[in-house]
XYZ file of C-alpha atoms in Angstrom:
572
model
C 0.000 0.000 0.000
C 1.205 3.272 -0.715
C 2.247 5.633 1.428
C -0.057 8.513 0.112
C -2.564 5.889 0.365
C -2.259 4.931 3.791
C -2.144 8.663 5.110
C -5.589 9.381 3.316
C -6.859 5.643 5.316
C -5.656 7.423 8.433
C -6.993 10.796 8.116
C -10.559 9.217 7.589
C -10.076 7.034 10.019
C -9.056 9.719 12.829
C -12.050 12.212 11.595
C -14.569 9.034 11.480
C -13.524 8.670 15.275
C -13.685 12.516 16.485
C -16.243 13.682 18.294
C -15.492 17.314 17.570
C -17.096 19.484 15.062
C -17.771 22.443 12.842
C -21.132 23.638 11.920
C -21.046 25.887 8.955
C -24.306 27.616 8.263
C -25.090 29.551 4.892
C -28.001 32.007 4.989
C -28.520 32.202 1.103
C -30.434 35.687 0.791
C -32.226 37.419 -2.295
C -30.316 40.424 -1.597
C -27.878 39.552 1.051
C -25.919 36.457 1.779
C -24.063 34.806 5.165
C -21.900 32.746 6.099
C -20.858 31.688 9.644
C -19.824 28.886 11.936
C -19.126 27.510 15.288
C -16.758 24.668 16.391
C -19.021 22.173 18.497
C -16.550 20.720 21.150
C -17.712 18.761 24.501
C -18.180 19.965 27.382
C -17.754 23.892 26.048
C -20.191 26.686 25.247
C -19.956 27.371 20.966
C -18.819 30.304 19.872
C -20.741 31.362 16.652
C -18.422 32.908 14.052
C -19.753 35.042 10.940
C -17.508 35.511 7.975
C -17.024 39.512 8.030
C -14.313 40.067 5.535
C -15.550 39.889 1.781
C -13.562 40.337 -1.572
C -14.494 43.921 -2.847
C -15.626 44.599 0.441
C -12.169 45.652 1.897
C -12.132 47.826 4.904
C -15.761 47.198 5.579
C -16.502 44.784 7.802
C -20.010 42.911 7.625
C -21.598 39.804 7.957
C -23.273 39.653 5.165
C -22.315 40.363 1.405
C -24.463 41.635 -1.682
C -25.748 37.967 -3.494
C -24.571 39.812 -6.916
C -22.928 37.816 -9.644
C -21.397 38.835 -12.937
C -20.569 37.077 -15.865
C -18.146 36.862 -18.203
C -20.232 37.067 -21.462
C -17.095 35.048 -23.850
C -16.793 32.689 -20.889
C -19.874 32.051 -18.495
C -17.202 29.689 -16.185
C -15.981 33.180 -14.951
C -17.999 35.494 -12.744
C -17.484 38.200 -10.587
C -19.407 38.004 -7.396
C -20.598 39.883 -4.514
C -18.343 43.395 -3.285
C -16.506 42.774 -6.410
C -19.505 43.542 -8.668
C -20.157 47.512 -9.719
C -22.500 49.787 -10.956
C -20.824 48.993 -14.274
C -21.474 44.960 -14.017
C -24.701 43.138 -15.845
C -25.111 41.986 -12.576
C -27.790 38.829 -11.767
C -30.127 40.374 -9.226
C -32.627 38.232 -6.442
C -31.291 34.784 -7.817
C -32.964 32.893 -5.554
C -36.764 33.924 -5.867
C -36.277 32.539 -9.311
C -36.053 28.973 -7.255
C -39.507 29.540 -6.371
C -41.080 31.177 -9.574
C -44.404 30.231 -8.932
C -44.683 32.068 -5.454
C -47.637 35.083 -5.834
C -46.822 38.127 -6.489
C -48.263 41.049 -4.623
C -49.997 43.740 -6.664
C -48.299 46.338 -5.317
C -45.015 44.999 -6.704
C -44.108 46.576 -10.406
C -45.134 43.963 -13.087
C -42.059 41.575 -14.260
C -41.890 38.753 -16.709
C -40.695 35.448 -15.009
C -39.736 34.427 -18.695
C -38.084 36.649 -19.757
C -36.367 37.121 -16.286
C -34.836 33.128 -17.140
C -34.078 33.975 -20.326
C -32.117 36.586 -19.671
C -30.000 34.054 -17.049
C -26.909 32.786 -18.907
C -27.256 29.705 -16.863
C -30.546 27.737 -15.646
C -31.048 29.086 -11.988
C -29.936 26.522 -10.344
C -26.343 26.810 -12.056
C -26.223 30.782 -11.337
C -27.465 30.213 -7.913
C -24.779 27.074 -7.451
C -22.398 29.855 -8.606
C -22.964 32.193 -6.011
C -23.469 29.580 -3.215
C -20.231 28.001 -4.158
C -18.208 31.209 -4.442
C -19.173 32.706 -0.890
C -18.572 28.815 0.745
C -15.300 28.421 -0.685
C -14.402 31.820 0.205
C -15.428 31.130 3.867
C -13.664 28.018 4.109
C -10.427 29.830 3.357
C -11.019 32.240 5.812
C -11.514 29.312 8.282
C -8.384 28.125 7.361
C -6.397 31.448 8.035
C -7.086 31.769 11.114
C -4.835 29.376 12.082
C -6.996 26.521 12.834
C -6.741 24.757 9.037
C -5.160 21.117 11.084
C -8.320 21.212 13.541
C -10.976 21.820 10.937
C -9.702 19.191 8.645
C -10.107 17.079 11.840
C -13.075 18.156 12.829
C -16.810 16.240 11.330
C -18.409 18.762 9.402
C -22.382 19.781 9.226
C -23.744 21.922 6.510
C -26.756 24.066 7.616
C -28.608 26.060 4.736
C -32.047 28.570 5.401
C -34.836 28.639 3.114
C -37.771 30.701 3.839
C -40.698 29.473 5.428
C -43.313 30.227 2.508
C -40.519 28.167 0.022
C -42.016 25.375 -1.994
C -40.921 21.418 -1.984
C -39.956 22.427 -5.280
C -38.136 25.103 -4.344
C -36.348 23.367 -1.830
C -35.419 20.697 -3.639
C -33.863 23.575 -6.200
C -31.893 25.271 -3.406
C -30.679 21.700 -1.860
C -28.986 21.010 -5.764
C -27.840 23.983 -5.949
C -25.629 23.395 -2.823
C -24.830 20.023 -3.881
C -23.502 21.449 -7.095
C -21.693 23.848 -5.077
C -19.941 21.301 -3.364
C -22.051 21.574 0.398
C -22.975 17.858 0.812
C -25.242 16.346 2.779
C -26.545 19.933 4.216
C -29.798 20.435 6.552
C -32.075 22.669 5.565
C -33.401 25.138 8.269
C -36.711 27.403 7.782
C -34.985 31.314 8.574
C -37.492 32.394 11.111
C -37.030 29.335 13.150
C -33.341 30.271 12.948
C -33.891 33.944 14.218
C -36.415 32.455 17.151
C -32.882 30.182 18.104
C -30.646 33.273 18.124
C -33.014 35.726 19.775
C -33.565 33.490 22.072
C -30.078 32.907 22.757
C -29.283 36.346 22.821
C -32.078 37.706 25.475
C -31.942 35.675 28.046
C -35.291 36.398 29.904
C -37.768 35.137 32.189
C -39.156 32.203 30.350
C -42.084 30.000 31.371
C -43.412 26.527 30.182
C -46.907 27.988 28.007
C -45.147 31.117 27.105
C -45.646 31.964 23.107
C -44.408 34.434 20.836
C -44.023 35.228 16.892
C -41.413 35.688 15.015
C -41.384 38.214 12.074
C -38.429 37.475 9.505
C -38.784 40.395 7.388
C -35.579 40.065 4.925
C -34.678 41.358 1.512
C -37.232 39.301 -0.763
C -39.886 37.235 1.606
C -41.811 37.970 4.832
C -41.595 34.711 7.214
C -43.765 34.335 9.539
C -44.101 31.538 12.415
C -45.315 31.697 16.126
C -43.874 29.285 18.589
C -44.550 28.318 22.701
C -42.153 26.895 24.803
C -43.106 23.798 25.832
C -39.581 22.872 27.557
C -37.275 24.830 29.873
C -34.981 22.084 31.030
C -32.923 20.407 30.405
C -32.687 22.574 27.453
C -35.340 25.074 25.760
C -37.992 23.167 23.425
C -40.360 24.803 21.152
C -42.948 24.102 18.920
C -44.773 25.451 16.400
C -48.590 26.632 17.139
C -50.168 27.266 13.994
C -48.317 26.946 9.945
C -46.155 29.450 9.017
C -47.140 32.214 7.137
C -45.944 35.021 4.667
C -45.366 36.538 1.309
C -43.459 38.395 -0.810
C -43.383 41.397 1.109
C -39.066 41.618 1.202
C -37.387 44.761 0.877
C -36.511 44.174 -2.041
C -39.858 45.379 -3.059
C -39.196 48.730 -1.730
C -36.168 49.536 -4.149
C -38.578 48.228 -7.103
C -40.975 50.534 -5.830
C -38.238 53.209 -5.725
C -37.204 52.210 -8.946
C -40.472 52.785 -10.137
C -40.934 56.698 -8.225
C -37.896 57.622 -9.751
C -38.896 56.616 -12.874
C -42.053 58.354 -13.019
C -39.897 61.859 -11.603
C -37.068 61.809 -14.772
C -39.727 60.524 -17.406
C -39.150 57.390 -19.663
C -36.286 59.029 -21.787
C -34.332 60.404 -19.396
C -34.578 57.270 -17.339
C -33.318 55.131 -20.118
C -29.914 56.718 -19.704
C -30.111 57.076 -16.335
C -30.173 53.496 -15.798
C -27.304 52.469 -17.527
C -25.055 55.583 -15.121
C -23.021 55.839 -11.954
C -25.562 58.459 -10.946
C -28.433 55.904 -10.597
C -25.528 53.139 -8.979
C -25.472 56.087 -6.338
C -28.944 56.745 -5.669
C -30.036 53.141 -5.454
C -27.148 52.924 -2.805
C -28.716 56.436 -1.115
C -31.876 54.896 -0.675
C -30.705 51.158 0.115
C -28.280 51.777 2.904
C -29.682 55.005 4.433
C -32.947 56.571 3.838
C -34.590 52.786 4.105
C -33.386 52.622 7.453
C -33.791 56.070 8.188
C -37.298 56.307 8.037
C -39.638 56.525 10.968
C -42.800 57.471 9.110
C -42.311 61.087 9.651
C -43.758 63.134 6.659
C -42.664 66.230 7.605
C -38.979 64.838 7.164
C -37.219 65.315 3.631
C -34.559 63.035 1.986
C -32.374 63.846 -0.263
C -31.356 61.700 -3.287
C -28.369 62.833 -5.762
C -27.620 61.592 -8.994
C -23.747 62.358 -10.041
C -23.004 63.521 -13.313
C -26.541 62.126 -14.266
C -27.316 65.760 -16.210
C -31.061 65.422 -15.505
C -33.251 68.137 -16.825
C -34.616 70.488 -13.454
C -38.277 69.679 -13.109
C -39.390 71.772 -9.606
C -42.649 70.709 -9.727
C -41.073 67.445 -8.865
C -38.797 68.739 -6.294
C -35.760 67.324 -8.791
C -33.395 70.821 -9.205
C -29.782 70.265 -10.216
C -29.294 66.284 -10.285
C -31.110 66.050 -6.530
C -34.755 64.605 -6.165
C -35.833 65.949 -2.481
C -38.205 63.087 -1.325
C -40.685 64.128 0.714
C -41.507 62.047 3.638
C -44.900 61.308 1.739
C -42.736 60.440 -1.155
C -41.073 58.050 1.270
C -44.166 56.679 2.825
C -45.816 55.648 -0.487
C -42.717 53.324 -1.192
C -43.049 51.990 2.064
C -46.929 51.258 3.167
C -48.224 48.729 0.821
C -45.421 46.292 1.833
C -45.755 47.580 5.672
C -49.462 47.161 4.956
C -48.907 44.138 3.884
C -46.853 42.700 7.221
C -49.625 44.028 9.151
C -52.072 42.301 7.689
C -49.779 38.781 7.726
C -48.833 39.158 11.855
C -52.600 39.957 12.515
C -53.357 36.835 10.949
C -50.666 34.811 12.807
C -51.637 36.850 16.057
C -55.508 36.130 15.899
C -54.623 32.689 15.046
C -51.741 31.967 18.016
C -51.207 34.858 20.138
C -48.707 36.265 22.638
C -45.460 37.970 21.818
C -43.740 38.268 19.235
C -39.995 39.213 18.180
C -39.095 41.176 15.073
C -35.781 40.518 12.537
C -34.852 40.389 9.123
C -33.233 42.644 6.201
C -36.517 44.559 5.858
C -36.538 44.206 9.652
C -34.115 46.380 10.290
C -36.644 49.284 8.867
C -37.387 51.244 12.492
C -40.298 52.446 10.483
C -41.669 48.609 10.187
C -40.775 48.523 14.007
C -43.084 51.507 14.762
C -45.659 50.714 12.982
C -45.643 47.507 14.151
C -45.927 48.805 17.516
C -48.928 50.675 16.837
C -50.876 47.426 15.456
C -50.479 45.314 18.131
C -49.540 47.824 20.956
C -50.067 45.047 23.899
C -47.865 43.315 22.813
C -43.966 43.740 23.163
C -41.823 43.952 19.792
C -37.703 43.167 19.945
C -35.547 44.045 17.367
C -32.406 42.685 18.278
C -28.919 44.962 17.421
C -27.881 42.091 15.394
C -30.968 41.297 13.638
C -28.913 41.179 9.950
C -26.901 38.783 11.313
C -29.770 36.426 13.338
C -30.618 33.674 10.787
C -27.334 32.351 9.739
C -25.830 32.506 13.966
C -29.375 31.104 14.972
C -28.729 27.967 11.929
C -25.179 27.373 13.583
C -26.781 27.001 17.034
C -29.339 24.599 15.481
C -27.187 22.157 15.394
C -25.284 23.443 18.502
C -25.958 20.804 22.078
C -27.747 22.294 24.794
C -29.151 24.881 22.815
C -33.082 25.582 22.141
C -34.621 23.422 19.431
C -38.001 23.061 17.749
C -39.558 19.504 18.836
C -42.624 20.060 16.296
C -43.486 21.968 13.354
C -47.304 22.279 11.445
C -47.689 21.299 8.019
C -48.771 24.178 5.772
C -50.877 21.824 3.335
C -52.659 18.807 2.688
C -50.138 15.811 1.739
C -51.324 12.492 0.642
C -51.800 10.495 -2.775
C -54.036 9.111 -4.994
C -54.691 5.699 -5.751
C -56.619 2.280 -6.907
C -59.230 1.817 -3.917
C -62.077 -0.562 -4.515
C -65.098 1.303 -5.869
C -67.554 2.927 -3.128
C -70.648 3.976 -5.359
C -71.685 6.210 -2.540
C -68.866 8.277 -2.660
C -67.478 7.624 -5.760
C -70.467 8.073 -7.878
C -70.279 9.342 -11.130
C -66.513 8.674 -11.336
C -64.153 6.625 -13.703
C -63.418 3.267 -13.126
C -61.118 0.279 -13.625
C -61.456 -3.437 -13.401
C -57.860 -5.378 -11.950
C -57.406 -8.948 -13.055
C -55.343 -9.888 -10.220
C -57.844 -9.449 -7.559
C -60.766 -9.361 -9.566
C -62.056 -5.815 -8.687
C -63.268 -2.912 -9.925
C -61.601 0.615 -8.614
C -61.303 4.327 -8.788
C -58.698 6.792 -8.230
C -59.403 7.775 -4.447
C -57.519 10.481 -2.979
C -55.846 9.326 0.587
C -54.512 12.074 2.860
C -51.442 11.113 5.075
C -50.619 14.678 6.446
C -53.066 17.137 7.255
C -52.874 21.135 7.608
C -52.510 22.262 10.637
C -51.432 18.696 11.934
C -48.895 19.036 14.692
C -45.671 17.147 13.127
C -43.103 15.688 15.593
C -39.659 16.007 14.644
C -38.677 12.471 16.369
C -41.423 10.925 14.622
C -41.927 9.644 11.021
C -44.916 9.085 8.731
C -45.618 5.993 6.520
C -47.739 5.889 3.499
C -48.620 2.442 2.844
C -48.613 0.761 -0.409
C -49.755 -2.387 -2.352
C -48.101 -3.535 -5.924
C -48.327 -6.532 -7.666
C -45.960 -7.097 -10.461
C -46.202 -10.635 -12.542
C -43.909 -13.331 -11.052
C -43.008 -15.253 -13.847
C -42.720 -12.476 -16.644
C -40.872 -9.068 -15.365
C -38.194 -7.008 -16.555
C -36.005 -4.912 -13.035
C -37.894 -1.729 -14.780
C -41.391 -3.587 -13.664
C -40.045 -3.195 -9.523
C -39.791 1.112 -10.327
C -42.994 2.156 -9.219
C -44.116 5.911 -9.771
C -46.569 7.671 -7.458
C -47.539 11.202 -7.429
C -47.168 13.281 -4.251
C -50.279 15.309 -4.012
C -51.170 18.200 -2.100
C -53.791 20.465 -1.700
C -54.364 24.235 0.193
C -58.039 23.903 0.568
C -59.441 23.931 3.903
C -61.020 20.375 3.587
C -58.845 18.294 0.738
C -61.040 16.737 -1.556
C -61.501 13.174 -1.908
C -61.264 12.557 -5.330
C -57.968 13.912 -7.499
C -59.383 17.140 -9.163
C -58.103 21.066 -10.143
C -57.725 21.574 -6.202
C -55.028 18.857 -5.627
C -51.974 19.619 -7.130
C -49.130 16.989 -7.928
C -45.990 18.076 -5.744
C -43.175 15.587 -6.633
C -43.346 12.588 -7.888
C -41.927 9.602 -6.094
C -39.735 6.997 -7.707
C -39.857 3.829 -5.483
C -37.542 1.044 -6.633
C -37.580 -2.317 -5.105
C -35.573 -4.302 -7.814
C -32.415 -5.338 -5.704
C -35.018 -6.411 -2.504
C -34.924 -10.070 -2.197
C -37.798 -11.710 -3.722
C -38.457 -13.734 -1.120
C -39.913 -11.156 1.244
C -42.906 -10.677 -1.639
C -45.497 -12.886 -1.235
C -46.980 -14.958 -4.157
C -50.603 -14.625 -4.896
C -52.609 -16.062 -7.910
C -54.575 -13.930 -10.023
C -57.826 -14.243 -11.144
C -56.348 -14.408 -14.952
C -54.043 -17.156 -14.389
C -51.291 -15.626 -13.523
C -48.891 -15.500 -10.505
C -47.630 -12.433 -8.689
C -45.738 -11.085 -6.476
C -47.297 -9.189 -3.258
C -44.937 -6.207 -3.095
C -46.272 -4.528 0.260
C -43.834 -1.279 1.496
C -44.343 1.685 3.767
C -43.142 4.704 2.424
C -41.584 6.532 5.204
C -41.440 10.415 5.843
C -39.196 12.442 7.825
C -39.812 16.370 8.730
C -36.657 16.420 10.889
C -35.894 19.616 8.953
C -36.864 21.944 6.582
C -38.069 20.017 3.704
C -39.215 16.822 3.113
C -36.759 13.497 3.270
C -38.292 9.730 1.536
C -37.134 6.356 2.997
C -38.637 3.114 1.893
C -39.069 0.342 4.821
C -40.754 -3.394 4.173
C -41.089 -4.850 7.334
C -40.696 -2.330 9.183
C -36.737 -2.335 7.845
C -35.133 0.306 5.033
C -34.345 -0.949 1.703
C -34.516 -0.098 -1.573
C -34.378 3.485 -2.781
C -36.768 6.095 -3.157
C -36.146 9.445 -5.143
C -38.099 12.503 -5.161
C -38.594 14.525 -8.550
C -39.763 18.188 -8.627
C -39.345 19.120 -12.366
């Protein structure tokens, strides 16, 4: 054996055996993206880590970086990314809703094309979003490395933590989990980002807790509104949670309020003078006015004026818009309209969580760092206490880190936001299945419809110790099969109505479809049946098994109550 060879056996073998490890957590944002980390050792209390320097970023030192990327257009391997992009860059913007194109739009959003949004991608979205997510990782790993503890991470197990928001579809999911597999993060968790601020805040503020006590959390960051509320149902020997009602939200980001800026300025230059705007350093500038201070500035006080500048932009002087020599004076009304639909908007979603849970609730995000979100907040619900921690930009990707953290809060038990089940063969009930299609099976000598079976229900409180087993029932011919005749496809259905319908129909959506294949399984667990036709077959009988451990869904396959085979969950 070679000695290469038998240093690489060793090095496994030492980091198979040690009990240390690193959690590195990646908050993947529409407009902002995180990276930090905590080494997990025994016995001592973690220290969570973000990544503050950034490439382009130098001298500025920040947790989170711009989730910008460039191409080269000869060469689409090369990219520019984050800091290092400028005004000057065809830069991809808010990658990541694009993993989720079907999520509703609000109205008070200015109209896009998803489309032609794609086409204009040079990769599929996945690839551009693999990119990004493998740029920032790899750039945090160095850093890791640098400071001086490269020998002890390569030693150390590793755990890969990455937040989606709570309103994210299976698909969408399943899109962000490739896209960090093609980035090189392997097996990762998945963590919903307001259960990740709830771990942090809680961490940070430690106050008087009691068993009973409940309180939302508002993730209010740079393209999606998250909302979830939670009661403690554990103080010791650690803090438990668990979810009270499904999570809620929309696409109420703050990323909406610079395309609603976009859109006042706009309508202040006039169409031509905005086309070369655009395309300038003067509109790079303003964007940035808006963005980093007069979003944040903003208390709701229309008295107040802001003052946005547009460098060498040589804009015509239109007074009657308050826009004199390349400065637009916003009024605090100007302000305001950019800001209440979206605030509006929050209201309306924490009302709903609050007359549907209750108790106190606890503020964070991108667009929760708006002090005029906070106030207004306050004057909704003013019985109830609002927090806005210091570090709120910061709170999703420490609060993923301590996730996976010992002796730190956890979430026993989630609700599902939807309907889950499938639809299948059952043997014909003419008083419910009147009026129905049917089907007649040889090998049991039946007659059947498609009958929808629901396996997870909305609102159903979902254990995260616990799994969930759809039964099923094949028959394939025992004398005349091919290894494709043990792949068995089912549809994963779903459905947002209040009571899911019984029969498949325009309210039951497919979600993924489920490739099941038993073909390696010894045969002799099947048992043999004859058919009414003649024929012999095999019995296949299998549980599929579902975990909600985490984020997103994960499929298992058990017969007999043991796991074999393979199952594989398709989105596209």
């Amino acid at each position: 054996m070679s000695n290469d060879l038998t240093e690489r056996l060793r090095a496994l073998t030492t980091h198979a055996e040690s009990e240390d490890q690193i959690v590195i957590a990646l908050d993947f944002g529409t407009t902002f993206s995180g990276i930090a980390y905590a080494f997990s050792n025994p016995g001592k209390k973690p220290e969570v880590n973000p990544i503050l320097d950034w490439p382009g970023l130098e001298g500025h030192r920040q947790p989170k970086v711009p989730t910008l990327i460039a191409y080269d257009p000869d060469d689409p391997t090369r990219f520019k990314w984050g800091g290092q992009v400028d005004w000057r860059s065809d830069a991809v913007q808010g990658v990541k809703l694009l993993l989720d194109p079907d999520q509703p739009k609000p109205v008070y959003l200015p109209t896009g094309n998803i489309k032609s949004e794609l086409k204009k991608l040079p990769k599929d979205p996945v690839d551009v979003a693999a990119d990004f997510i493998g740029a920032i990782y790899h750039h945090a790993l160095a850093k890791i490395e640098s400071a001086g503890v490269k020998d002890y991470f390569d030693f150390c197990q590793k755990q890969f933590i990455l937040s989606v928001p709570a309103v994210w579809s299976d698909k969408a999911k399943d899109r962000t989990l490739r896209a960090a597999k093609k980035a090189g993060i392997h097996p990762v968790t998945l963590i919903k980002e307001p259960e990740a601020a709830a771990l942090y805040t809680l961490h940070l503020h430690e106050r008087a807790l009691n068993v009973g006590d409940a309180f939302l959390v508002c993730d209010a960051g740079g393209g999606t509104v998250d909302l979830i509320t939670y009661e403690i149902t554990s103080l010791a020997p650690a803090l438990e949670l668990a979810e009270v009602v499904p999570g809620s939200g929309g696409m109420a980001g703050s990323l909406g309020l610079n395309k609603r800026f976009t859109e006042a300025v706009q309508n202040v230059v006039g169409d031509e003078q905005w086309i070369m705007l655009k395309k300038s350093v003067g509109w790079s500038k303003a964007m940035d006015e808006f963005d980093k201070v007069i979003k944040l500035a903003f208390r709701g006080d229309v008295e107040e004026d802001f003052f946005v500048s547009f460098p060498q932009a040589k804009l015509e002087d239109d007074p009657d818009e308050n826009l004199v020599g390349n400065c637009w004076t916003m009024t605090g009304q100007d302000v305001q309209a950019i800001f209440d639909p979206l605030v509006n908007d929050v209201l309306r979603l924490i009302d709903d969580q609050v007359n549907r849970a209750l108790i106190k609730r606890q503020g964070k995000g991108g667009f929760g760092s708006s002090q005029y979100l906070k106030t207004q907040i306050e004057k909704a619900v003013p019985d109830v206490q609002v927090i806005q921690p210091d570090d709120a930009w910061a709170a999703i990707v420490k609060g993923a880190v301590l996730s996976r953290m010992p002796q730190q809060a956890t979430v026993v038990s989630t609700q599902a936001v939807r309907h889950y089940g499938v639809a299948a063969w059952c043997k014909l009930e003419p008083a419910i299945d009147k009026g129905m299609p049917t089907k007649f099976f040889p090998n049991d000598n039946s007659t059947r419809v498609r009958r929808n079976t629901w396996y997870i229900y909305a609102g159903e409180d979902l254990k995260r110790d616990q799994t969930i087993k759809f039964p099923f029932h094949r028959h394939v011919d025992a004398n005349n099969h091919t290894d494709e005749d043990f792949e068995f496809h089912d549809k994963l259905l779903s459905s947002d109505n209040t009571l899911p319908p019984t029969h498949p129909d325009y309210d039951t959506k497919v979600n993924c479809t489920l490739v099941t294949n038993v073909a390696d399984v010894d045969k002799s667990l099947f048992k043999l049946k004859d058919g009414s036709d003649g024929n012999t077959y095999y019995q296949i009988q299998f549980d599929l098994v579902i975990s909600t451990n985490a984020a997103n869904m994960r499929f298992s396959l058990e017969i007999d109550g043991k796991e074999m085979g393979c199952v594989d969950a398709r989105y596209e």
